[in-house]
CSV table of C-alpha atoms in Angstrom, one decimal:
chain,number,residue,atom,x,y,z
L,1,UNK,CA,-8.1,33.1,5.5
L,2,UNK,CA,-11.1,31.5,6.6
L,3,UNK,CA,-11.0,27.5,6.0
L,4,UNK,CA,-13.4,26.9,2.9
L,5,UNK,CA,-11.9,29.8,1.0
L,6,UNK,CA,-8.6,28.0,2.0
L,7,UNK,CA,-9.6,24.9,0.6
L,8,UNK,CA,-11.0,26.6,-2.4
L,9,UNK,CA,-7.9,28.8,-3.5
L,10,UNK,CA,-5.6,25.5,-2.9
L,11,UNK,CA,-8.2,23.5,-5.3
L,12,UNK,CA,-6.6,25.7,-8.5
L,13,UNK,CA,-3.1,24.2,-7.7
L,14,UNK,CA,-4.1,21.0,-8.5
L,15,UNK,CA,-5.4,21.2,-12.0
L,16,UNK,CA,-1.8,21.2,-13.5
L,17,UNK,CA,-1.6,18.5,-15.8
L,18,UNK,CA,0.2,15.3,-14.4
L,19,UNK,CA,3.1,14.1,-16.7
L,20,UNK,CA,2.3,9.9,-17.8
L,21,UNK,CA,4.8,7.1,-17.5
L,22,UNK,CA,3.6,4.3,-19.2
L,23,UNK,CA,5.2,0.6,-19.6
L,24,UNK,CA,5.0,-0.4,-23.4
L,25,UNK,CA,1.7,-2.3,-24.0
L,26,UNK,CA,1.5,-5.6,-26.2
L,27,UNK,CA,-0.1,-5.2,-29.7
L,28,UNK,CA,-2.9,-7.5,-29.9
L,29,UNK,CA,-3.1,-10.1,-32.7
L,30,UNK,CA,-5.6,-11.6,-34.6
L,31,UNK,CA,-5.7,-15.5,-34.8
L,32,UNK,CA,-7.4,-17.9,-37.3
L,33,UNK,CA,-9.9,-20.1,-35.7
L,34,UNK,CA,-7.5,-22.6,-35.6
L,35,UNK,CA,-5.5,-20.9,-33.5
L,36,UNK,CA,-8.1,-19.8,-31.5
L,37,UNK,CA,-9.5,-23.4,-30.7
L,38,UNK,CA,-5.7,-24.0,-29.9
L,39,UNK,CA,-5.0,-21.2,-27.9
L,40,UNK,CA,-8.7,-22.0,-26.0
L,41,UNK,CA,-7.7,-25.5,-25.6
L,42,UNK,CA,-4.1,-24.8,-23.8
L,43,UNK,CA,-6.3,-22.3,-21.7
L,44,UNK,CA,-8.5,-24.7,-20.2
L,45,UNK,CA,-5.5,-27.3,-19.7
L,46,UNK,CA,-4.3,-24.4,-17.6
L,47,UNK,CA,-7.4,-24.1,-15.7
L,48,UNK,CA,-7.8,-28.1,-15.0
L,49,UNK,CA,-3.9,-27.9,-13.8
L,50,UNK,CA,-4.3,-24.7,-11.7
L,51,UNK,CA,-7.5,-26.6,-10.5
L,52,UNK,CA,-5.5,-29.8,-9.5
L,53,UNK,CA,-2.8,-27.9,-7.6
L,54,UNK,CA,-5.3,-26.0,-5.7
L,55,UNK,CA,-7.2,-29.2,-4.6
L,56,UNK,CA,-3.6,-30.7,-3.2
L,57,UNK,CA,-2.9,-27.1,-1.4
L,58,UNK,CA,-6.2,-26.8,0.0
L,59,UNK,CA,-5.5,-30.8,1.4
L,60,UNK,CA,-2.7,-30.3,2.9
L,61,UNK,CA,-3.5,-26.5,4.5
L,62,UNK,CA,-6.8,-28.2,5.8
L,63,UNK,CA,-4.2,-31.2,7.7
L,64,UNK,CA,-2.9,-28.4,9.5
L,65,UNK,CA,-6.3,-26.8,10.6
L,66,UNK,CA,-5.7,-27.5,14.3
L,67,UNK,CA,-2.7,-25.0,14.2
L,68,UNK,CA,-5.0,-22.0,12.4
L,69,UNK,CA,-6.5,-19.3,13.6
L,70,UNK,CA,-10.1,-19.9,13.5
L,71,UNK,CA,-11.4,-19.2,10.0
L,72,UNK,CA,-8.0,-19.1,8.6
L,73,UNK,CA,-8.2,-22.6,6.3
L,74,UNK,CA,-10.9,-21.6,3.7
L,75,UNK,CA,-9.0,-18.4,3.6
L,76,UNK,CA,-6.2,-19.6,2.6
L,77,UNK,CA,-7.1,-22.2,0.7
L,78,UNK,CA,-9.3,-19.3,-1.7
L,79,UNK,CA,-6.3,-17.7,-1.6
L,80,UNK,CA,-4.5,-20.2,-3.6
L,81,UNK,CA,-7.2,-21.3,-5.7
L,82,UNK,CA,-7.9,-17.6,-7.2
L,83,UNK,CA,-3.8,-17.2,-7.0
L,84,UNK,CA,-3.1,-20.2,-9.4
L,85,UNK,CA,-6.6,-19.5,-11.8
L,86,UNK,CA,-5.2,-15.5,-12.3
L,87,UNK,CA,-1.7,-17.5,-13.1
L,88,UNK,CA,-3.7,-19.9,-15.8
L,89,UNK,CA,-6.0,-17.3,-17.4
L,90,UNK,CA,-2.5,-15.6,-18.6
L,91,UNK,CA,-2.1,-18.7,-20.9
L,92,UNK,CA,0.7,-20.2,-18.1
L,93,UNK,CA,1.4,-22.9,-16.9
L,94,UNK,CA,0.5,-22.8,-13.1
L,95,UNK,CA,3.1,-25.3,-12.2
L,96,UNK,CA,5.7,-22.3,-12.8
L,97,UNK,CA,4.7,-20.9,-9.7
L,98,UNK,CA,5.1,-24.0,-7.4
L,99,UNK,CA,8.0,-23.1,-6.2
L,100,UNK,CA,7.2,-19.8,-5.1
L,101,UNK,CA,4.0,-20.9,-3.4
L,102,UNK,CA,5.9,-23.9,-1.7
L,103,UNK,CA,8.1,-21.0,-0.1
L,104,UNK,CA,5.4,-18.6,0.7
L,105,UNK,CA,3.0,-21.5,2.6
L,106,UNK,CA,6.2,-22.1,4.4
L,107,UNK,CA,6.8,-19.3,5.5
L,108,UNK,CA,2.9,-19.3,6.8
L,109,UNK,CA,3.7,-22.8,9.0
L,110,UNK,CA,6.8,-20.7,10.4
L,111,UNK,CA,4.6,-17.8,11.4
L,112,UNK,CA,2.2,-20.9,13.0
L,113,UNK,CA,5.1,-22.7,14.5
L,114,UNK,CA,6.9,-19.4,16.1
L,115,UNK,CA,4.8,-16.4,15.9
L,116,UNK,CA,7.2,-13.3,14.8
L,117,UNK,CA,7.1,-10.2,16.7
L,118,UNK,CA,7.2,-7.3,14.5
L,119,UNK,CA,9.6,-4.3,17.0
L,120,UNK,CA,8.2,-0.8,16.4
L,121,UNK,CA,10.8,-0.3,13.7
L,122,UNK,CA,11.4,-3.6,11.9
L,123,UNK,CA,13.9,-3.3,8.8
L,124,UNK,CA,13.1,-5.2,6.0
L,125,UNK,CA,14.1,-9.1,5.7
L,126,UNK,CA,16.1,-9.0,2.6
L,127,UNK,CA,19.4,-11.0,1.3
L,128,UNK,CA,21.2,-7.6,1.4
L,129,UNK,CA,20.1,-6.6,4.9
L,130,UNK,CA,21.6,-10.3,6.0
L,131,UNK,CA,18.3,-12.1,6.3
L,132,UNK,CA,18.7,-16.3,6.0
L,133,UNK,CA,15.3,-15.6,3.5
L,134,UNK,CA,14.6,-12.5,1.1
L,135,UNK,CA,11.3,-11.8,1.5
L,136,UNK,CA,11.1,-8.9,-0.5
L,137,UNK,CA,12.7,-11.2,-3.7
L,138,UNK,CA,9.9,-14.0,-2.4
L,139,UNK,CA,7.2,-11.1,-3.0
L,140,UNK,CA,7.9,-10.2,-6.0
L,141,UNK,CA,8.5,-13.3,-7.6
L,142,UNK,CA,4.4,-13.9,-6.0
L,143,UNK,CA,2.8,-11.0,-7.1
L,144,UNK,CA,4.1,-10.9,-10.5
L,145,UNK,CA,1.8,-12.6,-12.3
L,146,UNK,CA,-1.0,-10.1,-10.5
L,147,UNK,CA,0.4,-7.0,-11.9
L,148,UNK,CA,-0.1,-6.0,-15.3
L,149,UNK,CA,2.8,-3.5,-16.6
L,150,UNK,CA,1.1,-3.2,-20.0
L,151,UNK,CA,-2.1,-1.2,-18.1
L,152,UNK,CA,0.1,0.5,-15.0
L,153,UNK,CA,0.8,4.4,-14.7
L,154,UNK,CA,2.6,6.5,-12.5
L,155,UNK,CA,1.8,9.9,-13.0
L,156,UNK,CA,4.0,12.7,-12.1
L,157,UNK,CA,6.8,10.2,-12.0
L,158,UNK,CA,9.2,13.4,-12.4
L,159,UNK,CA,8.8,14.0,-9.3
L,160,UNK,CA,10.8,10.5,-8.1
L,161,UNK,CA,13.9,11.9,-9.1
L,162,UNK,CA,13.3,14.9,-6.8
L,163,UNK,CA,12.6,12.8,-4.3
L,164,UNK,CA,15.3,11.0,-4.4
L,165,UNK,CA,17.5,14.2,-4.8
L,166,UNK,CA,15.6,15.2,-1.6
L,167,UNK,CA,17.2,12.3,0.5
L,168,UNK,CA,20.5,12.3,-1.2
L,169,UNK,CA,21.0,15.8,0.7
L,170,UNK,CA,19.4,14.5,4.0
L,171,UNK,CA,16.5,15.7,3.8
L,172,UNK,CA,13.3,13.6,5.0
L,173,UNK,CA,9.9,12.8,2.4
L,174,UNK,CA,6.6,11.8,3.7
L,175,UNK,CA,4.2,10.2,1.2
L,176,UNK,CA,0.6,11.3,2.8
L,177,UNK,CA,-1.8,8.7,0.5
L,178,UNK,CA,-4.9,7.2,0.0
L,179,UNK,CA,-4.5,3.2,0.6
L,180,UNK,CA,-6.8,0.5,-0.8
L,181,UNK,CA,-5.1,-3.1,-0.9
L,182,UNK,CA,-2.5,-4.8,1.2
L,183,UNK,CA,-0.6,-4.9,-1.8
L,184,UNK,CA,0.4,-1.5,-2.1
L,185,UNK,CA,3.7,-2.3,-0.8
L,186,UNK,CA,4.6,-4.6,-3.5
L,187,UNK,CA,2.8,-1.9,-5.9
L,188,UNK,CA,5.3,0.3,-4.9
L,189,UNK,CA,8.2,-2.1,-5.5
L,190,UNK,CA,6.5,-2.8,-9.0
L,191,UNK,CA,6.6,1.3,-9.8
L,192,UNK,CA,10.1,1.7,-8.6
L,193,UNK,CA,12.2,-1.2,-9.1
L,194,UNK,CA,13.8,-0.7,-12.6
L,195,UNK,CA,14.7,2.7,-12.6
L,196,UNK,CA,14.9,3.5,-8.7
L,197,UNK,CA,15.3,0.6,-6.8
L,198,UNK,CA,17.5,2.0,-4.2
L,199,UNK,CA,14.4,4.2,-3.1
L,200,UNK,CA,12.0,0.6,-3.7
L,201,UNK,CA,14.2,-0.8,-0.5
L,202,UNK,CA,14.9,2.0,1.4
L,203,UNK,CA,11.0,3.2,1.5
L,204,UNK,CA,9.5,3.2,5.2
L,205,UNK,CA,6.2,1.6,5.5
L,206,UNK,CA,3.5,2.6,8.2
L,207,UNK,CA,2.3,-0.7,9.6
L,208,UNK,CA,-1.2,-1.4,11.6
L,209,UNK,CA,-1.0,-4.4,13.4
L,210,UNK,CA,-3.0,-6.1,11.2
L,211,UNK,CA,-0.7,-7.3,8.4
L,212,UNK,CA,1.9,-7.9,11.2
L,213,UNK,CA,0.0,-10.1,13.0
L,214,UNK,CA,-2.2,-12.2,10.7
L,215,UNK,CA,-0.4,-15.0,9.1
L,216,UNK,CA,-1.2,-14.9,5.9
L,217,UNK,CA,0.0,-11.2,5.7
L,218,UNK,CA,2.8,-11.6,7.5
L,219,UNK,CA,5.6,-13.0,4.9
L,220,UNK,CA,4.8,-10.0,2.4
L,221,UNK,CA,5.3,-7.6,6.0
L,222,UNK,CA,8.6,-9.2,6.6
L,223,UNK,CA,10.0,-7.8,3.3
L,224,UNK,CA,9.3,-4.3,3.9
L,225,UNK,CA,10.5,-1.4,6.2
L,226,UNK,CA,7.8,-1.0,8.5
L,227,UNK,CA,7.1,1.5,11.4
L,228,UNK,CA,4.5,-1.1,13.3
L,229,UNK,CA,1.4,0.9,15.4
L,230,UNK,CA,-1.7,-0.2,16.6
L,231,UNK,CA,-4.8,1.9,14.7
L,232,UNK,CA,-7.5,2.8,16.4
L,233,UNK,CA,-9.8,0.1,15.2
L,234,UNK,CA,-7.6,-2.4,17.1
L,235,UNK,CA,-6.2,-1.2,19.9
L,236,UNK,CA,-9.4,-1.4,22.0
L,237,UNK,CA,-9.6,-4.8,21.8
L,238,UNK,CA,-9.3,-6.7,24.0
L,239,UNK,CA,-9.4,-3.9,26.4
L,240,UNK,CA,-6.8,-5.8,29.0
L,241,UNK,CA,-4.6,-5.4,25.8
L,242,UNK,CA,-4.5,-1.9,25.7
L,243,UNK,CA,-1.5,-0.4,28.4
L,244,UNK,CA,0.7,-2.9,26.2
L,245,UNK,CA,-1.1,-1.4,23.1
L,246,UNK,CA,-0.3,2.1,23.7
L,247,UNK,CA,3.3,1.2,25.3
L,248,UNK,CA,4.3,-0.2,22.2
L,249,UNK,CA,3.0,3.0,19.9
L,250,UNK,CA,4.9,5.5,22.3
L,251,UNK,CA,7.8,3.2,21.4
L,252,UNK,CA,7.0,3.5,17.5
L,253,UNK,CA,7.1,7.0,18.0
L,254,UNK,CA,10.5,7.4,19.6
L,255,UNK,CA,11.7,5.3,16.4
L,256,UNK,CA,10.2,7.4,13.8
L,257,UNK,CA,11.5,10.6,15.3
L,258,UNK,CA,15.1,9.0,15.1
L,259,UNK,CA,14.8,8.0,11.9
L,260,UNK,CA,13.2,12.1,11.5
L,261,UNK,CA,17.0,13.2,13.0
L,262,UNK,CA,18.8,10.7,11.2
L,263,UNK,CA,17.7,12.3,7.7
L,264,UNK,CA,17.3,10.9,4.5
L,265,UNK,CA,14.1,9.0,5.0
L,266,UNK,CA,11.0,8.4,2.9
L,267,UNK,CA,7.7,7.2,4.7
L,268,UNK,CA,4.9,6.0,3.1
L,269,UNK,CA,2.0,6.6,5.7
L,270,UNK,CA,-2.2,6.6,5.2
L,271,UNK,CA,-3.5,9.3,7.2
L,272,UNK,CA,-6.9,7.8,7.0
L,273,UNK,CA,-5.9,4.5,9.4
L,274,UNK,CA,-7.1,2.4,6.9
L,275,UNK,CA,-8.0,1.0,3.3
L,276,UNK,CA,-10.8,2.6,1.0
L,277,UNK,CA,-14.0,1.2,0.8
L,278,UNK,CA,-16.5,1.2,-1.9
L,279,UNK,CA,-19.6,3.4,-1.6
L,280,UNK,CA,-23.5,2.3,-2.3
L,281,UNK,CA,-22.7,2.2,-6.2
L,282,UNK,CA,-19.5,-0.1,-5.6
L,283,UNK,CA,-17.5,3.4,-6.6
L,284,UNK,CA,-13.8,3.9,-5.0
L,285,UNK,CA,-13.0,7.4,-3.5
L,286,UNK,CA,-10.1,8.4,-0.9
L,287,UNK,CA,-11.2,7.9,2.5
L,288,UNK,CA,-11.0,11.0,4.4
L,289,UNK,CA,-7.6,12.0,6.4
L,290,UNK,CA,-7.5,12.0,10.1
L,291,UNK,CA,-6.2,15.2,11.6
L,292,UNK,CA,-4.6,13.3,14.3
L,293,UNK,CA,-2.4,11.7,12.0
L,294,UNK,CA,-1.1,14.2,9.6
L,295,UNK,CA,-0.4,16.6,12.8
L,296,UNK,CA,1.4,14.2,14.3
L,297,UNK,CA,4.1,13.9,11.1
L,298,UNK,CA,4.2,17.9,10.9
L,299,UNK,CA,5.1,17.6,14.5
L,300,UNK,CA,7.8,15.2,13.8
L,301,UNK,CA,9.5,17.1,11.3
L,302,UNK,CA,9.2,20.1,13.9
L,303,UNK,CA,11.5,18.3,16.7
L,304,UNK,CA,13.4,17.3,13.9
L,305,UNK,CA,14.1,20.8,12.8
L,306,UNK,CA,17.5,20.5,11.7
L,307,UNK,CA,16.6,17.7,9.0
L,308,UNK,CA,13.9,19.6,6.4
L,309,UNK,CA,10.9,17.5,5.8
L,310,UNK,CA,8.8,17.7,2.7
L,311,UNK,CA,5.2,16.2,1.9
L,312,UNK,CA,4.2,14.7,-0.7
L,313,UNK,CA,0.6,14.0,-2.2
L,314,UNK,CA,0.2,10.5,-3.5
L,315,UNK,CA,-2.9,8.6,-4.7
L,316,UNK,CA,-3.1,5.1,-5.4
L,317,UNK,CA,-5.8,3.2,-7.6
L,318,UNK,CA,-5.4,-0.6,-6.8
L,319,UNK,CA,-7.9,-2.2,-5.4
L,320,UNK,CA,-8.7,-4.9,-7.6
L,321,UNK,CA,-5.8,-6.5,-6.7
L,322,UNK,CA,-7.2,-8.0,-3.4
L,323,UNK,CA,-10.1,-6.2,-2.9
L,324,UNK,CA,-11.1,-4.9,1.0
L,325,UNK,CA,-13.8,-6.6,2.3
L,326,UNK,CA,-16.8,-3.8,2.1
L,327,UNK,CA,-17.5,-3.0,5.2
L,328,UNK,CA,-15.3,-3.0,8.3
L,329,UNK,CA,-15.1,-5.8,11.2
L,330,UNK,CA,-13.6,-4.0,14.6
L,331,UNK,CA,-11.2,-6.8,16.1
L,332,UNK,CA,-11.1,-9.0,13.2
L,333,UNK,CA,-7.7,-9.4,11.7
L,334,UNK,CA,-8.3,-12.6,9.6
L,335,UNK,CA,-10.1,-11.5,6.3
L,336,UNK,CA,-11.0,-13.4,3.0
L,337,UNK,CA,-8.7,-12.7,0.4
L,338,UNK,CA,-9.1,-13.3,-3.4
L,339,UNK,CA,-6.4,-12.6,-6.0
L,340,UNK,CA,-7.5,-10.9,-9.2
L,341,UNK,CA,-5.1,-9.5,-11.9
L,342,UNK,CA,-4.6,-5.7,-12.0
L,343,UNK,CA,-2.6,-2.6,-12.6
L,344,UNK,CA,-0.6,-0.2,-10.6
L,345,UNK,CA,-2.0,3.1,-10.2
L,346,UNK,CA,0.1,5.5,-8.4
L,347,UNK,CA,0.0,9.6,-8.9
L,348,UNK,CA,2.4,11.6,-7.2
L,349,UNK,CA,1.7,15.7,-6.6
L,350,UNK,CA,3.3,18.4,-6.1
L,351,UNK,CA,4.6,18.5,-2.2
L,352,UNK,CA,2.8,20.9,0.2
L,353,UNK,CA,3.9,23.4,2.2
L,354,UNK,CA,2.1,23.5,5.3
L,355,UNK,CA,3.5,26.4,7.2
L,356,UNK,CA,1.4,28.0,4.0
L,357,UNK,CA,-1.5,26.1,4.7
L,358,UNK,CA,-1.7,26.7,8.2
L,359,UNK,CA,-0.4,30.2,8.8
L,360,UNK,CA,-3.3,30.9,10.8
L,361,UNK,CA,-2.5,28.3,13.2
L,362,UNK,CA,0.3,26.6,15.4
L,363,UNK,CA,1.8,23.5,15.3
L,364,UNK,CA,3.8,23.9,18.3
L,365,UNK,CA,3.8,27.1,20.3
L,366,UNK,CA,5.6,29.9,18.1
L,367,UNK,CA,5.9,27.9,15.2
L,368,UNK,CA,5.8,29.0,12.5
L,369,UNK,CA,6.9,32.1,13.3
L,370,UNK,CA,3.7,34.3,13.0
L,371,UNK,CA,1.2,32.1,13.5
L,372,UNK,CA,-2.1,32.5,15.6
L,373,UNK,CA,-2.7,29.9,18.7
L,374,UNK,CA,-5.0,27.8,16.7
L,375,UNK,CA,-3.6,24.1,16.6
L,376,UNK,CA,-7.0,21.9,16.5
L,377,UNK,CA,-8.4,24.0,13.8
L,378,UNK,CA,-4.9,24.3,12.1
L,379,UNK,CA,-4.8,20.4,11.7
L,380,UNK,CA,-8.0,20.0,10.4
L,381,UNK,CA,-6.9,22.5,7.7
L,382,UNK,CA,-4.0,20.3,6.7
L,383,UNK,CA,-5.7,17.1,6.8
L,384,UNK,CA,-8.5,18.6,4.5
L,385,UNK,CA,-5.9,20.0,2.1
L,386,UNK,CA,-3.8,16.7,2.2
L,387,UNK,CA,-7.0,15.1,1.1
L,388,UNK,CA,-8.3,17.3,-1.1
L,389,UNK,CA,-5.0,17.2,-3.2
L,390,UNK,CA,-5.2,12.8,-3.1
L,391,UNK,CA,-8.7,13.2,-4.3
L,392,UNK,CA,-7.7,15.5,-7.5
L,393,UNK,CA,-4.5,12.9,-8.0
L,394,UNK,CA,-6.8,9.9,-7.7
L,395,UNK,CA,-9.2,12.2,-10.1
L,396,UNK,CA,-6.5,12.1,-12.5
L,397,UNK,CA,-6.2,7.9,-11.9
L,398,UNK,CA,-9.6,7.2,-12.8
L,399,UNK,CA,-9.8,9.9,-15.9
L,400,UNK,CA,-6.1,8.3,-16.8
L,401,UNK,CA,-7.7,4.5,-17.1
L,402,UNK,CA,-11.1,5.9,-19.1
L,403,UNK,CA,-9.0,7.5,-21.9
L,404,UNK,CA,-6.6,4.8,-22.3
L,405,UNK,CA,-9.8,2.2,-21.7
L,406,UNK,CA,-8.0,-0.1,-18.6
L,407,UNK,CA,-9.5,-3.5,-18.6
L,408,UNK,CA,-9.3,-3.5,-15.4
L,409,UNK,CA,-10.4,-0.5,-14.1
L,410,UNK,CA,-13.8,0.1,-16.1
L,411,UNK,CA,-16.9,2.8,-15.3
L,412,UNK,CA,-18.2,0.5,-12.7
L,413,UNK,CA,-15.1,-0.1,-10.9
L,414,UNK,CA,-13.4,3.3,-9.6
């Protein structure tokens, strides 16, 4: 079948309405001005406190500018400031969150003092995996205050418990999604962790070596399950860099492909190498897939043929959370960050069968059996379908936050 007709036929699968899980939303009540004059006074107490602590956390990260990479202090230092304001705006006190900010800059001066290496598998740094801090408990306890459960969705949620039947047999899942904060990990954990929080820790991240190297990212990376790989934006530069680069991805790639045999795996991957970025009009759409990338899990599973693998569509609207900067810097790891409340977002499809997809062409030779020697153009087909199927779920997303009227995600946000 030639490819557009392909594409087109696969386009009436998606239109299947996508079952809603929603967390139960907070009635809002009226207050007498009274209460209102309160209720604005106790906000703006809030504000002055949040503003306060910020002042002494931007001191003392600016004492230890020597130690930073360049840039890295006003970073920082807007990172806390928006951090504690989101916390105050809630009607909070921002003091409640001390603690947890005390840990998390601490765990920045570690990074400073000792840089970690992140190994081409690194398991997650959790009480229960035997790590002397849980990271994972460290980000959650962060990011609560930025995620809303009264505005998030996961659509298709049915579809969890099939996953998690999937890897109960031994089976492998790969999640092939759209990506658009560095808090989609911990929007993963916020999804799963009260009704399937043995999937939340077991879930395999795929890494680029920019939240494992910058230090600001790399206390949230510590809690997670990451398969660590240089993208192609970075591993270019610098060009001396590059043998060690490439050594280290070959290595990555031996470790996925055990953890392929071993079964029972679910990997969270973004075939596009990259977060999402806003058009002209400031408008959010899936960044295209790269060939390269979804071939090379179908090939995977292939050498992994006694352990079934199945792939999954996901989409992911979450960008406000910590918005990507708009346009892409090659090289540059450290970026500004700014903390805004938000919702989770998160649309899972039905999983694809790419033997169908492809029958045309190979993945390897002979396989499937059939197929026509046709591998470039076969993986183009998948990566377009993957895509196409995202961009329908994220579709769904954005037509999900207009009916129920998000306040975060509004017409001129998508």
């Amino acid at each position: 079948m030639p490819r557009a007709a392909l594409l087109l036929a696969s386009a009436t699968a998606l239109l299947a309405p996508q079952s809603t899980i929603k967390q139960t939303r907070r009635h809002s009540t009226t207050l007498n001005p009274l209460e209102q004059l309160a209720e604005q006074a106790q906000i703006k107490a809030y504000e002055a406190s949040a503003a306060a602590i910020a002042a002494t956390i931007s001191a003392k990260v600016a004492e230890k500018g020597d130690r930073m990479p360049d840039g890295m202090v006003p970073i920082v230092q807007e990172f806390m400031r928006t951090y504690l304001d989101v916390v105050a705006k809630q009607k909070r006190d921002p003091m409640e969150k001390v603690p947890v900010l005390k840990e998390y800059l601490g765990l920045v001066e570690d990074q400073l003092d000792e840089p970690f290496v992140f190994a081409p598998y690194h398991e997650a740094w959790t009480e229960e995996n035997g790590a002397p801090i849980d990271h994972l408990k460290m980000d959650t306890a962060f990011m609560e205050p930025m995620l809303d459960p009264n505005d998030s969705v996961l659509l298709g949620s049915e579809r969890v418990k099939d996953i998690e039947a999937l890897l109960a047999k031994g089976d492998n899942v790969v999640l092939l999604s759209n990506h658009q904060t560095e808090a989609d990990p911990s929007c993963w954990s916020f999804a799963l962790h009260e009704n399937h929080e043995r999937l939340e820790r077991d879930m395999i991240m795929v890494a680029g070596d920019r939240v494992t190297t910058d230090v600001v990212a790399v206390p949230f990376s510590k809690a997670r399950n990451l398969l660590c790989i240089y993208s192609k934006r970075h591993i270019d530069n610098p060009p001396e860099e590059k043998p060690k680069k490439m050594r280290h991805n070959a290595k990555t790639m031996t470790a996925m492909l055990r953890l392929f045999k071993g079964g029972g795996k679910c990997i969270w991957v973004a075939p596009s190498g990259g977060r999402d970025r806003p058009n002209s009009d400031g408008v959010y759409t899936p960044a295209a897939f790269d060939p390269k990338s979804v071939e090379m899990f179908r090939l995977m599973s292939a050498k992994a043929a006694d352990k079934t693998t199945h792939f999954y569509p996901v989409a992911m609207m979450t960008h406000r959370l910590f918005p990507p900067p708009k346009t892409l810097t090659p090289g540059a790891l450290g970026e500004p960050r700014r903390a805004i409340r938000g919702s989770v977002n998160i649309a899972i499809g039905e999983p694809i069968d790419f033997d169908e997809v492809t029958r045309a062409g190979c993945l390897v030779d002979d396989f499937p059996p059939g197929c026509v020697e046709d591998r470039e153009d076969a993986a183009q087909v998948a990566a377009e379908y993957a895509h196409l199927q995202v961009s329908q779920l994220y579709a769904d997303l954005v037509k999900d936050a207009k009916d129920r009227g998000s306040p975060y995600y509004s017409a001129d946000r998508y």
